[in-house]
Coordinates of C-alpha atoms and ligand atoms in Angstrom, one line a residue:
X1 CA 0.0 0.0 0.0
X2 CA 1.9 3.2 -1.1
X3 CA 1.2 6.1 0.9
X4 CA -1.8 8.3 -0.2
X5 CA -1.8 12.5 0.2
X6 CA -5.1 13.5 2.3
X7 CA -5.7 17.6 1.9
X8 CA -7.7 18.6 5.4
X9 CA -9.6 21.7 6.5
X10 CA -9.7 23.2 9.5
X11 CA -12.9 23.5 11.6
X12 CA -13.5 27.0 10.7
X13 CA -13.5 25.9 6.9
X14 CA -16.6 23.8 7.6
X15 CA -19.1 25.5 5.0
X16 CA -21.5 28.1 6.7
X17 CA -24.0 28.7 3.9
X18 CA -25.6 25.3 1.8
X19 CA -25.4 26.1 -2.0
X20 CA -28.9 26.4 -3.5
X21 CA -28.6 25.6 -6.9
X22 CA -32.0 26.6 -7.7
X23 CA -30.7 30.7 -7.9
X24 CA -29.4 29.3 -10.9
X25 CA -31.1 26.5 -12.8
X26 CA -34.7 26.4 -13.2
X27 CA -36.6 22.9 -12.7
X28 CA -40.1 22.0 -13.5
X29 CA -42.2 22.3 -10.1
X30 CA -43.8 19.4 -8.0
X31 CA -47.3 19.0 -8.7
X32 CA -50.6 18.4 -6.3
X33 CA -51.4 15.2 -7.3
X34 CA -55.3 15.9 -6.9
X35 CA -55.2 18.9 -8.4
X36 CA -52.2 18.7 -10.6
X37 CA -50.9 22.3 -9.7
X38 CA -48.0 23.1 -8.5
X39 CA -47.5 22.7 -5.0
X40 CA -46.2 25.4 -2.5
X41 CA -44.4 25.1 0.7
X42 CA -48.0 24.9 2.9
X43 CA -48.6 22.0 1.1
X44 CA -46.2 20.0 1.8
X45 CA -46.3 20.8 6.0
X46 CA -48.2 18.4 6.9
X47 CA -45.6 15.8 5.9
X48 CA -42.2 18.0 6.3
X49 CA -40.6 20.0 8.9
X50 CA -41.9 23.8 7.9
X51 CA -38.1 25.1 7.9
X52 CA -37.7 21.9 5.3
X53 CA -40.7 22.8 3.1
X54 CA -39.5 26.5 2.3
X55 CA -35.9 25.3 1.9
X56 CA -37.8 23.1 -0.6
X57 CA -38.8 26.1 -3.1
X58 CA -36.2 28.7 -2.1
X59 CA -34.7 30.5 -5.0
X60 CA -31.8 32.7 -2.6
X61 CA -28.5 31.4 -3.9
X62 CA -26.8 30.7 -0.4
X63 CA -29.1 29.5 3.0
X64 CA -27.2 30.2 6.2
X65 CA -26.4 26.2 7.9
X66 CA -28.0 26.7 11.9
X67 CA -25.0 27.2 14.3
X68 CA -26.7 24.2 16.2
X69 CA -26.4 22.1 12.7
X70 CA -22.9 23.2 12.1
X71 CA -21.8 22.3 15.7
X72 CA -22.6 19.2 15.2
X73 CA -21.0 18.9 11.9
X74 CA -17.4 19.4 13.3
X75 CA -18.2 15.5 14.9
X76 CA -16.7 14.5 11.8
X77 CA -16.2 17.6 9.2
X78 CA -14.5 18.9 6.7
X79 CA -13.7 15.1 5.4
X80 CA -10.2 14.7 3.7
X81 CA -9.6 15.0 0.3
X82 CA -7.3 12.1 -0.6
X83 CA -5.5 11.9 -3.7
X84 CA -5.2 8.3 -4.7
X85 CA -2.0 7.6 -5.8
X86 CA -1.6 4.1 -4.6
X87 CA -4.8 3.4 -7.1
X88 CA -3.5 5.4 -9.8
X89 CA -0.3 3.1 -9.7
X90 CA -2.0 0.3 -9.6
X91 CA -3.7 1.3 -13.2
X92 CA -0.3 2.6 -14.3
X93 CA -2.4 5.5 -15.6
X94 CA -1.3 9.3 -16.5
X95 CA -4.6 10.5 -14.9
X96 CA -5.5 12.1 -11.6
X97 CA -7.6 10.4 -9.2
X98 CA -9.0 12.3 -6.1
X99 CA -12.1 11.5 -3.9
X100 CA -13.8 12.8 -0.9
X101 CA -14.2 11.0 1.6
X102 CA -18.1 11.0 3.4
X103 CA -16.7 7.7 4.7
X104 CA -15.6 9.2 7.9
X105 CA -19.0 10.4 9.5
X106 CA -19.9 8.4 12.4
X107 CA -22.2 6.3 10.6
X108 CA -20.1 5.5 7.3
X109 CA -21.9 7.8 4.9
X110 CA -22.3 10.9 4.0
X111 CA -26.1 10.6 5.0
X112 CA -25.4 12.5 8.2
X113 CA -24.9 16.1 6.8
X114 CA -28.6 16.0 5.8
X115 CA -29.9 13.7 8.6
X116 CA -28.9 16.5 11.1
X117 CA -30.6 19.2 9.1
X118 CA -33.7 17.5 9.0
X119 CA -33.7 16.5 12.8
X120 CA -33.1 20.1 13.6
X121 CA -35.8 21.7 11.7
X122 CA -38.1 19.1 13.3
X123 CA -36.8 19.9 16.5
X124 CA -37.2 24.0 16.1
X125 CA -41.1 23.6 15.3
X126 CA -41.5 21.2 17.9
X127 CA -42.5 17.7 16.3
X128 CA -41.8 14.8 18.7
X129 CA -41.1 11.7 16.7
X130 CA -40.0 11.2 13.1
X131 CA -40.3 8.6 10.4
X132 CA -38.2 7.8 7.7
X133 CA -37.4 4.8 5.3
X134 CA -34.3 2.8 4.9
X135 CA -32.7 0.9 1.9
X136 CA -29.4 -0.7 3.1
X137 CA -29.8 1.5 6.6
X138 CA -27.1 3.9 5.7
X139 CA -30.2 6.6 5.7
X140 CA -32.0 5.4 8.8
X141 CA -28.4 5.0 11.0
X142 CA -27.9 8.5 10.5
X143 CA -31.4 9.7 11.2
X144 CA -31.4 7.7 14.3
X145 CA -28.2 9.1 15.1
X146 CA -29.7 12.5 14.5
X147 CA -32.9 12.0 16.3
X148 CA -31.4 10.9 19.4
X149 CA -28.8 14.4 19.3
X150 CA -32.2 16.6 18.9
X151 CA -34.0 14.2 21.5
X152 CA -36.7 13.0 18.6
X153 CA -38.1 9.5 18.8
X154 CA -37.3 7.9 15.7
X155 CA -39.2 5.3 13.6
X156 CA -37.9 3.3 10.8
X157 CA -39.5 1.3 8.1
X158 CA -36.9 -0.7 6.6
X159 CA -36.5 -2.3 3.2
X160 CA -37.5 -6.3 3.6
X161 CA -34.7 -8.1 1.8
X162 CA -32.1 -5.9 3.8
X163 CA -33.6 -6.1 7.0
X164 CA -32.7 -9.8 6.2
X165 CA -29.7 -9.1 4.8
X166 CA -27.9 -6.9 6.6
X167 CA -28.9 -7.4 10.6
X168 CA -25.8 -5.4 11.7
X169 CA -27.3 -2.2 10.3
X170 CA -30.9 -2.4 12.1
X171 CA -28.3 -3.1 14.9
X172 CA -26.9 0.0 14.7
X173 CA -30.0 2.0 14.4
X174 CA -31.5 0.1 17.6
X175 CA -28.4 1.5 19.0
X176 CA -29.1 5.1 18.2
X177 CA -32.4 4.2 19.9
X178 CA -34.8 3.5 17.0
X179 CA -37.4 1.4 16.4
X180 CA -37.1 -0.7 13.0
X181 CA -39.8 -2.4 11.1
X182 CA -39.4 -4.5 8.3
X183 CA -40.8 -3.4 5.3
X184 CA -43.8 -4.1 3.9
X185 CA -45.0 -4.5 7.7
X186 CA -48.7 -4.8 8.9
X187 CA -48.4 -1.4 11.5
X188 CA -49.5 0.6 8.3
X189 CA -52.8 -0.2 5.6
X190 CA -50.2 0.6 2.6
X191 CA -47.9 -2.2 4.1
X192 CA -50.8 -4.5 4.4
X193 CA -51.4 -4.1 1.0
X194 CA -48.2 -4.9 -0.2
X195 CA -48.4 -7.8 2.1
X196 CA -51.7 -8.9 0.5
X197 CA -50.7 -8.8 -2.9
X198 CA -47.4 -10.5 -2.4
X199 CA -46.4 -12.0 0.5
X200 CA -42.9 -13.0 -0.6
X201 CA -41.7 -9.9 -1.9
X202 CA -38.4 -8.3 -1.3
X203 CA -39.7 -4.6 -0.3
X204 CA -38.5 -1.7 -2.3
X205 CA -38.1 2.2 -1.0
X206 CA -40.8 3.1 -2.4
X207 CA -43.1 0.7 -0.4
X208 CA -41.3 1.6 2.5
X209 CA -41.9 5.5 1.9
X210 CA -45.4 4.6 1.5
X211 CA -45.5 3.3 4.9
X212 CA -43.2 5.8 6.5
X213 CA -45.4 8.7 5.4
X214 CA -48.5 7.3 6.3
X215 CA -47.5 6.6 10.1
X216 CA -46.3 10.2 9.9
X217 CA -49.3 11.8 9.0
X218 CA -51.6 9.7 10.9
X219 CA -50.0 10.3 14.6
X220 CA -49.7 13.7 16.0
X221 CA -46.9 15.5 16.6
X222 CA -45.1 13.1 14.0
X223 CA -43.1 14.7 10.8
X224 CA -41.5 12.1 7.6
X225 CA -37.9 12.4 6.7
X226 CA -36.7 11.7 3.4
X227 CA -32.8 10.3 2.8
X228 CA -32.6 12.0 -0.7
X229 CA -34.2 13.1 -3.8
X230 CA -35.8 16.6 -2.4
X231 CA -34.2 19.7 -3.2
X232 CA -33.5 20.3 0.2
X233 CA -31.5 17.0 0.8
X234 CA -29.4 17.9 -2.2
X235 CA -28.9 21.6 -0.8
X236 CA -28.0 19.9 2.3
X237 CA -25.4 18.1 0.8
X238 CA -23.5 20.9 -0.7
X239 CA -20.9 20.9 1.9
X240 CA -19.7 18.0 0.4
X241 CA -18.5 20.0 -2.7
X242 CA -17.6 23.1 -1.2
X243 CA -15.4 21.4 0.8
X244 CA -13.7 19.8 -2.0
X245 CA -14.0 23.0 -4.1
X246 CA -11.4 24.1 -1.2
X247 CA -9.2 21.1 -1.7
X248 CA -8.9 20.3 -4.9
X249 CA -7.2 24.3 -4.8
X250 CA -4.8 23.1 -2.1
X251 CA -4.0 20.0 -4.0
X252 CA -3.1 22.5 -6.8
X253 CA -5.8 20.6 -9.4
X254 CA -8.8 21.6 -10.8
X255 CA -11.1 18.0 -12.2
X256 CA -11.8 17.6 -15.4
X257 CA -14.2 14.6 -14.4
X258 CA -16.6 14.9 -11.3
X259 CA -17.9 11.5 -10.4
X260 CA -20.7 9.9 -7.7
X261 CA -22.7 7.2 -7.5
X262 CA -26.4 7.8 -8.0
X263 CA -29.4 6.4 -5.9
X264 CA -31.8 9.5 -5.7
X265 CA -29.3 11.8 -6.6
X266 CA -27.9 13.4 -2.9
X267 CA -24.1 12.3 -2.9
X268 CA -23.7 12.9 -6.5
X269 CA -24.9 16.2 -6.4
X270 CA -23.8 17.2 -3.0
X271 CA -20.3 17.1 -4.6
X272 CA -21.0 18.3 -7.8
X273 CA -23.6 21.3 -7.6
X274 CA -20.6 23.6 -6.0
X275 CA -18.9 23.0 -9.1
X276 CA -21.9 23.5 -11.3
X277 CA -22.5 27.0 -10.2
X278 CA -19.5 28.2 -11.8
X279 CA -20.1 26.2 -15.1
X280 CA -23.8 27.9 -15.2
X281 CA -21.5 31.1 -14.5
X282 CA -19.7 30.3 -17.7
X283 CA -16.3 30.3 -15.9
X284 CA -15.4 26.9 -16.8
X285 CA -16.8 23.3 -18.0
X286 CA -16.9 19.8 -16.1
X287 CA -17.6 16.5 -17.4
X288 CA -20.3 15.3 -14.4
X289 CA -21.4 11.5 -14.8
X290 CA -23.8 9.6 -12.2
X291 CA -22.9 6.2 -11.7
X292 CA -26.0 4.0 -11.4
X293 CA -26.6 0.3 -11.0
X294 CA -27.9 -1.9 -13.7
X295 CA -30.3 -3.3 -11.8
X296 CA -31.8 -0.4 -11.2
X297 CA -31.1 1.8 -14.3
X298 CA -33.5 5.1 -14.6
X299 CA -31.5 7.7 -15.5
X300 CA -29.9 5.4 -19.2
X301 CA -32.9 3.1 -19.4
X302 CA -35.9 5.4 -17.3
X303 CA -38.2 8.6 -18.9
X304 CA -38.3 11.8 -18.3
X305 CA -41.8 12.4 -16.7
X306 CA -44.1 13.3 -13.8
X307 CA -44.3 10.2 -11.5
X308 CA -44.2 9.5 -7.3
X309 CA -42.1 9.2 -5.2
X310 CA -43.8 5.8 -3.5
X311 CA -45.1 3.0 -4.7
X312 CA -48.5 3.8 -3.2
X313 CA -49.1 7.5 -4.6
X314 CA -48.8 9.3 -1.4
X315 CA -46.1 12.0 -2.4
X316 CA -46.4 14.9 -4.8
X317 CA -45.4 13.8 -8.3
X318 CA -42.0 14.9 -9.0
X319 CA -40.7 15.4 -12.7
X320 CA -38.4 12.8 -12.7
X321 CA -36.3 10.0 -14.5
X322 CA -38.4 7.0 -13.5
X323 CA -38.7 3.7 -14.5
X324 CA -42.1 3.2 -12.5
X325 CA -43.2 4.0 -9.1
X326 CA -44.2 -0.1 -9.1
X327 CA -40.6 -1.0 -10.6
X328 CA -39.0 -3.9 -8.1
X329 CA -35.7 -3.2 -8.7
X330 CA -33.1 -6.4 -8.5
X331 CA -32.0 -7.4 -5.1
X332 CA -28.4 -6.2 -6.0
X333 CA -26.3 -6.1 -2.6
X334 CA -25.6 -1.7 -2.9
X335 CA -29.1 -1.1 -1.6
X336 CA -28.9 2.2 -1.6
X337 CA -29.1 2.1 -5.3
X338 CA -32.7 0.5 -5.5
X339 CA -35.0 3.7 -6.1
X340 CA -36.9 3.7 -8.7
X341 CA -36.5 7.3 -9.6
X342 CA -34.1 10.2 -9.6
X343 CA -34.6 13.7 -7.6
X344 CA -35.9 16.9 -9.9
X345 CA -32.9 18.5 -10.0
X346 CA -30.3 15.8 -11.1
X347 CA -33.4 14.8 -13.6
X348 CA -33.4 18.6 -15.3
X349 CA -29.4 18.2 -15.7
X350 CA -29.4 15.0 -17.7
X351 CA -32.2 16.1 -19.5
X352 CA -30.2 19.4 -20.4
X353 CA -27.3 17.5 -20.7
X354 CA -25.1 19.1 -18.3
X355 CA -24.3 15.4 -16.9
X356 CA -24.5 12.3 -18.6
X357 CA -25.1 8.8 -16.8
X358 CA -23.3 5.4 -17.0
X359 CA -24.7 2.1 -15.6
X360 CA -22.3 -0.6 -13.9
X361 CA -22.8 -4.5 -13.4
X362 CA -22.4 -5.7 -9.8
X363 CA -19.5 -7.7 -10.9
X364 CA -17.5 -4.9 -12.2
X365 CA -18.0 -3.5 -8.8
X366 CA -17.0 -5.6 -6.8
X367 CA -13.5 -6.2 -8.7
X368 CA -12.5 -2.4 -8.0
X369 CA -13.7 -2.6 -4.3
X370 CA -11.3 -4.7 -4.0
X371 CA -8.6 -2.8 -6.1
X372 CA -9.5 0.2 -4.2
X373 CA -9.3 -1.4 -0.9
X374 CA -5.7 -2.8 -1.4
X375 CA -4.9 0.0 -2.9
X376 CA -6.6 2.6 -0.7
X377 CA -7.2 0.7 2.2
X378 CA -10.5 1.5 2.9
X379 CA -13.5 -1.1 1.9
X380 CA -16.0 1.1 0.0
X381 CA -19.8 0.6 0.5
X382 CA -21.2 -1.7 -2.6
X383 CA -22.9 2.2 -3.4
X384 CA -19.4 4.0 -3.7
X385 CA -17.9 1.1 -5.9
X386 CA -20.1 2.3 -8.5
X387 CA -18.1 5.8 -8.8
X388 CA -15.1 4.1 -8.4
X389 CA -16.1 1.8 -11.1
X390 CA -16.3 4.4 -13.3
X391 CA -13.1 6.9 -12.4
X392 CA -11.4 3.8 -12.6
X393 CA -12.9 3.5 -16.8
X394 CA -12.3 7.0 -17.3
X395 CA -8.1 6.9 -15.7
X396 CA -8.1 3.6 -17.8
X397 CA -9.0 5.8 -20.6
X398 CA -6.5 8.7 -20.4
X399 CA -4.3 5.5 -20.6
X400 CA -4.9 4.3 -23.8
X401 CA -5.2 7.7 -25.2
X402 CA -1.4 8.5 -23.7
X403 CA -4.0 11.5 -22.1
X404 CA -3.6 13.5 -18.0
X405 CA -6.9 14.3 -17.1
X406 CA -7.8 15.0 -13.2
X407 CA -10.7 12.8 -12.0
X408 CA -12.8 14.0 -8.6
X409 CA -15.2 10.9 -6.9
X410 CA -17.2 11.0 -4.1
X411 CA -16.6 8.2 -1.9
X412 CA -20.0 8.1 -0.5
X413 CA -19.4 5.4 2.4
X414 CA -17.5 2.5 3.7
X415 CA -18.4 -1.3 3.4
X416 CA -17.4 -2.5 6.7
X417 CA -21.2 -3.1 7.1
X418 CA -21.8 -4.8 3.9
X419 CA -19.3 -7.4 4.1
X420 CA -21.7 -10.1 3.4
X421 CA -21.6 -8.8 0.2
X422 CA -17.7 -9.1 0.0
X423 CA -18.1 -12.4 1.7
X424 CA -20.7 -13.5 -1.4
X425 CA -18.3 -11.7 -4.0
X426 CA -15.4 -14.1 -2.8
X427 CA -17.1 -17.3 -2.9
X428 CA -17.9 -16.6 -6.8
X429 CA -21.9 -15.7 -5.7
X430 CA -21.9 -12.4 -7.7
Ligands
LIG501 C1 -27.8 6.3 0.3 C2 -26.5 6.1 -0.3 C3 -26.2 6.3 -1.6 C4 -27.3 6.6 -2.7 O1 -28.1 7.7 -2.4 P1 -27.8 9.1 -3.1 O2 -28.9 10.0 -2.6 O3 -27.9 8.9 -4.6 O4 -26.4 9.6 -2.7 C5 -24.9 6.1 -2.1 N1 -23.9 5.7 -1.3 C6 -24.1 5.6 0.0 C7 -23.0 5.1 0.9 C8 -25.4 5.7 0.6 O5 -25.6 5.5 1.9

């Protein structure tokens, strides 16, 4: 393992104003999906934190982060920036590689730098308890973590076939004090649905939204949480990428390539809307590309089009890249893949153009995990191999074209908590 060059903050570097990136890009509004009109922040409050629903439709190009939220970010921010020259040597390639690393938060991902947010806001207006959905669990161990700092009871509905799959992470959210539910369950009348029409199935996010949302709305003093897609889970993120912004100028490097994985949309853009603004600004260009799985391909294989966010019709229809609110995505092991559609921001740049998207077999995955873990040291989440699959195409690239280009990934989370998957990847299962 050849030693790698981390570029660190200080404390007081930590962002104090999240990017909104809808100053300067306009996006087709959610609609009322009785009504189909647009919707407006009111709408939305009996579901959302109210601080959350008018951070959904603000248009002022920087929101000040709460001292109270930013406190608690210097748990674990500003992440390093690590230049990855024990990967690069590996590939024997001219290129660059950097990536930021969200691994470091307390819970492995870079879930947490919205997960506080949200808890906050709730906690500011009052609410009680909160309710969220999970994929893997990355999303509901960092709102339990959350909810427990703001003194929230939390609720979790979690996806089925990881609930079974991955016991460690419901562990670590009973830790943080919250109560977990397999999803489809029989607590809610959506889950009993589910249940009814197939008892064997493996759950999706979208099903478990279903049931998240309708516990929230039908207990008092209970708000929903959502782990990505909204606008204001992407604004959240954008400390990710002024951070790095920061860091790639220490490292003396500006990236030619900006790279993330893409679920709903949050760590990709997180990293990637900082850089954005100065592209919109006309100051210079970037070549952005999601990385999404093959088993759950919507942004190369979905349309464009109004659709919901849940599988039973409970959310405003967002104008999205969907392949179906009813699409059961395959049981692939990076859960946090497995949405069936992609937030309306990240949707309005690949329909523009101003990204492009790439899909990536589990296999391929997993053979540059492990690459990047020898040659890194740290085991990625199955998520985060995904990006790394594809900065690991594009530095393969500059090789055979005898070309230097400097390539930026997020490294979304680690993998210590997925090693089942590892463990399956080994004994030729994937
Ligand atoms: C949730 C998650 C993702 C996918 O969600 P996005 O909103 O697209 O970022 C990716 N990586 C990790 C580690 C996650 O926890």
């Amino acid at each position: 393992m050849k030693a790698t060059k981390r570029f660190l903050l200080t404390e007081r570097e930590i962002p104090t104003q999240y990017y909104n990136v809808l100053h300067d890009l306009k996006i087709m509004p959610l609609l009322n999906p009785a009504t189909k009109q647009p919707m407006t922040p009111k709408d939305l409050e009996p579901i959302f934190a109210e601080g959350l629903c008018k951070q959904e439709f603000a248009t002022e190009q920087f929101i000040d982060i709460p001292d109270e939220v930013r406190d608690l970010y210097k748990i674990y921010r500003p992440t390093p920036l690590v230049h990855a020259t024990g990967l690069e040597k590996a590939l024997d390639t001219p290129a660059k590689i950097f990536f930021k690393n969200e691994s470091v938060s307390p819970v492995g991902s870079h879930k947490l730098n919205s997960a506080l947010a949200q808890a906050y806001y709730n906690k500011k207006q009052g609410v009680k308890s909160l309710t969220t959905e999970t994929g893997a669990g990355q999303w509901g161990s960092a709102i339990a973590l959350a909810a427990k700092h703001f003194g929230l009871n939390m609720e979790v509905y979690m996806v089925r076939v990881s609930y079974d799959q991955k016991p460690y992470r419901k562990c670590v959210m009973q830790t943080y004090g919250a109560t977990v539910h397999s999803s489809p369950s029989n607590t809610t009348e959506a889950g009993r649905k589910f249940l009814a029409a197939d008892p064997d199935t493996p759950g999706t996010l979208g099903m478990a939204i279903s049931e998240a949302i309708e516990r929230a709305v039908s207990q008092p003093e209970t708000k929903y949480t959502l782990g990505s897609v909204l606008n204001f889970v992407m604004l959240h993120q954008t400390v990710v990428g002024q951070e790095a912004e920061k860091q790639m100028e220490m490292a003396g490097e500006k990236p030619d390539i900006v790279i993330g994985c893409f679920g709903g949309g949050s760590n990709f853009g997180g990293l990637m809307l900082p850089f954005l603004r100065h592209q919109l600004a006309g100051e210079c260009n970037y070549d952005f590309i999601a990385a999404e799985s093959t088993g759950c391909p919507k942004l190369t294989q979905g349309t464009f089009r109004y659709d919901f966010g849940d599988s039973a019709g409970m959310t405003p229809l967002i104008p999205m890249y969907t392949l179906g609110n009813d699409y059961v995505p395959a049981p692939i092991h990076a859960g946090g893949l497995r949405y069936h559609g992609a937030g309306a921001i990240m949707s309005q740049l690949l329909k523009d153009k101003v990204m492009r998207a790439v899909d990536i077999d589990q296999h391929e995955c997993f053979d540059v995990g492990t690459l990047f873990a020898r040659t890194e040291g740290i085991i990625p989440a199955p998520e985060s191999t995904h990006a790394i699959a594809v900065a690991v195409r594009e530095a393969l690239k500059c090789k055979e074209e005898g070309k230097s280009k400097t390539i930026l990934f997020n490294l979304s989370g680690h993998g210590l908590l997925d090693l089942q998957a590892y463990s399956d990847y080994f004994e030729g299962k994937i």
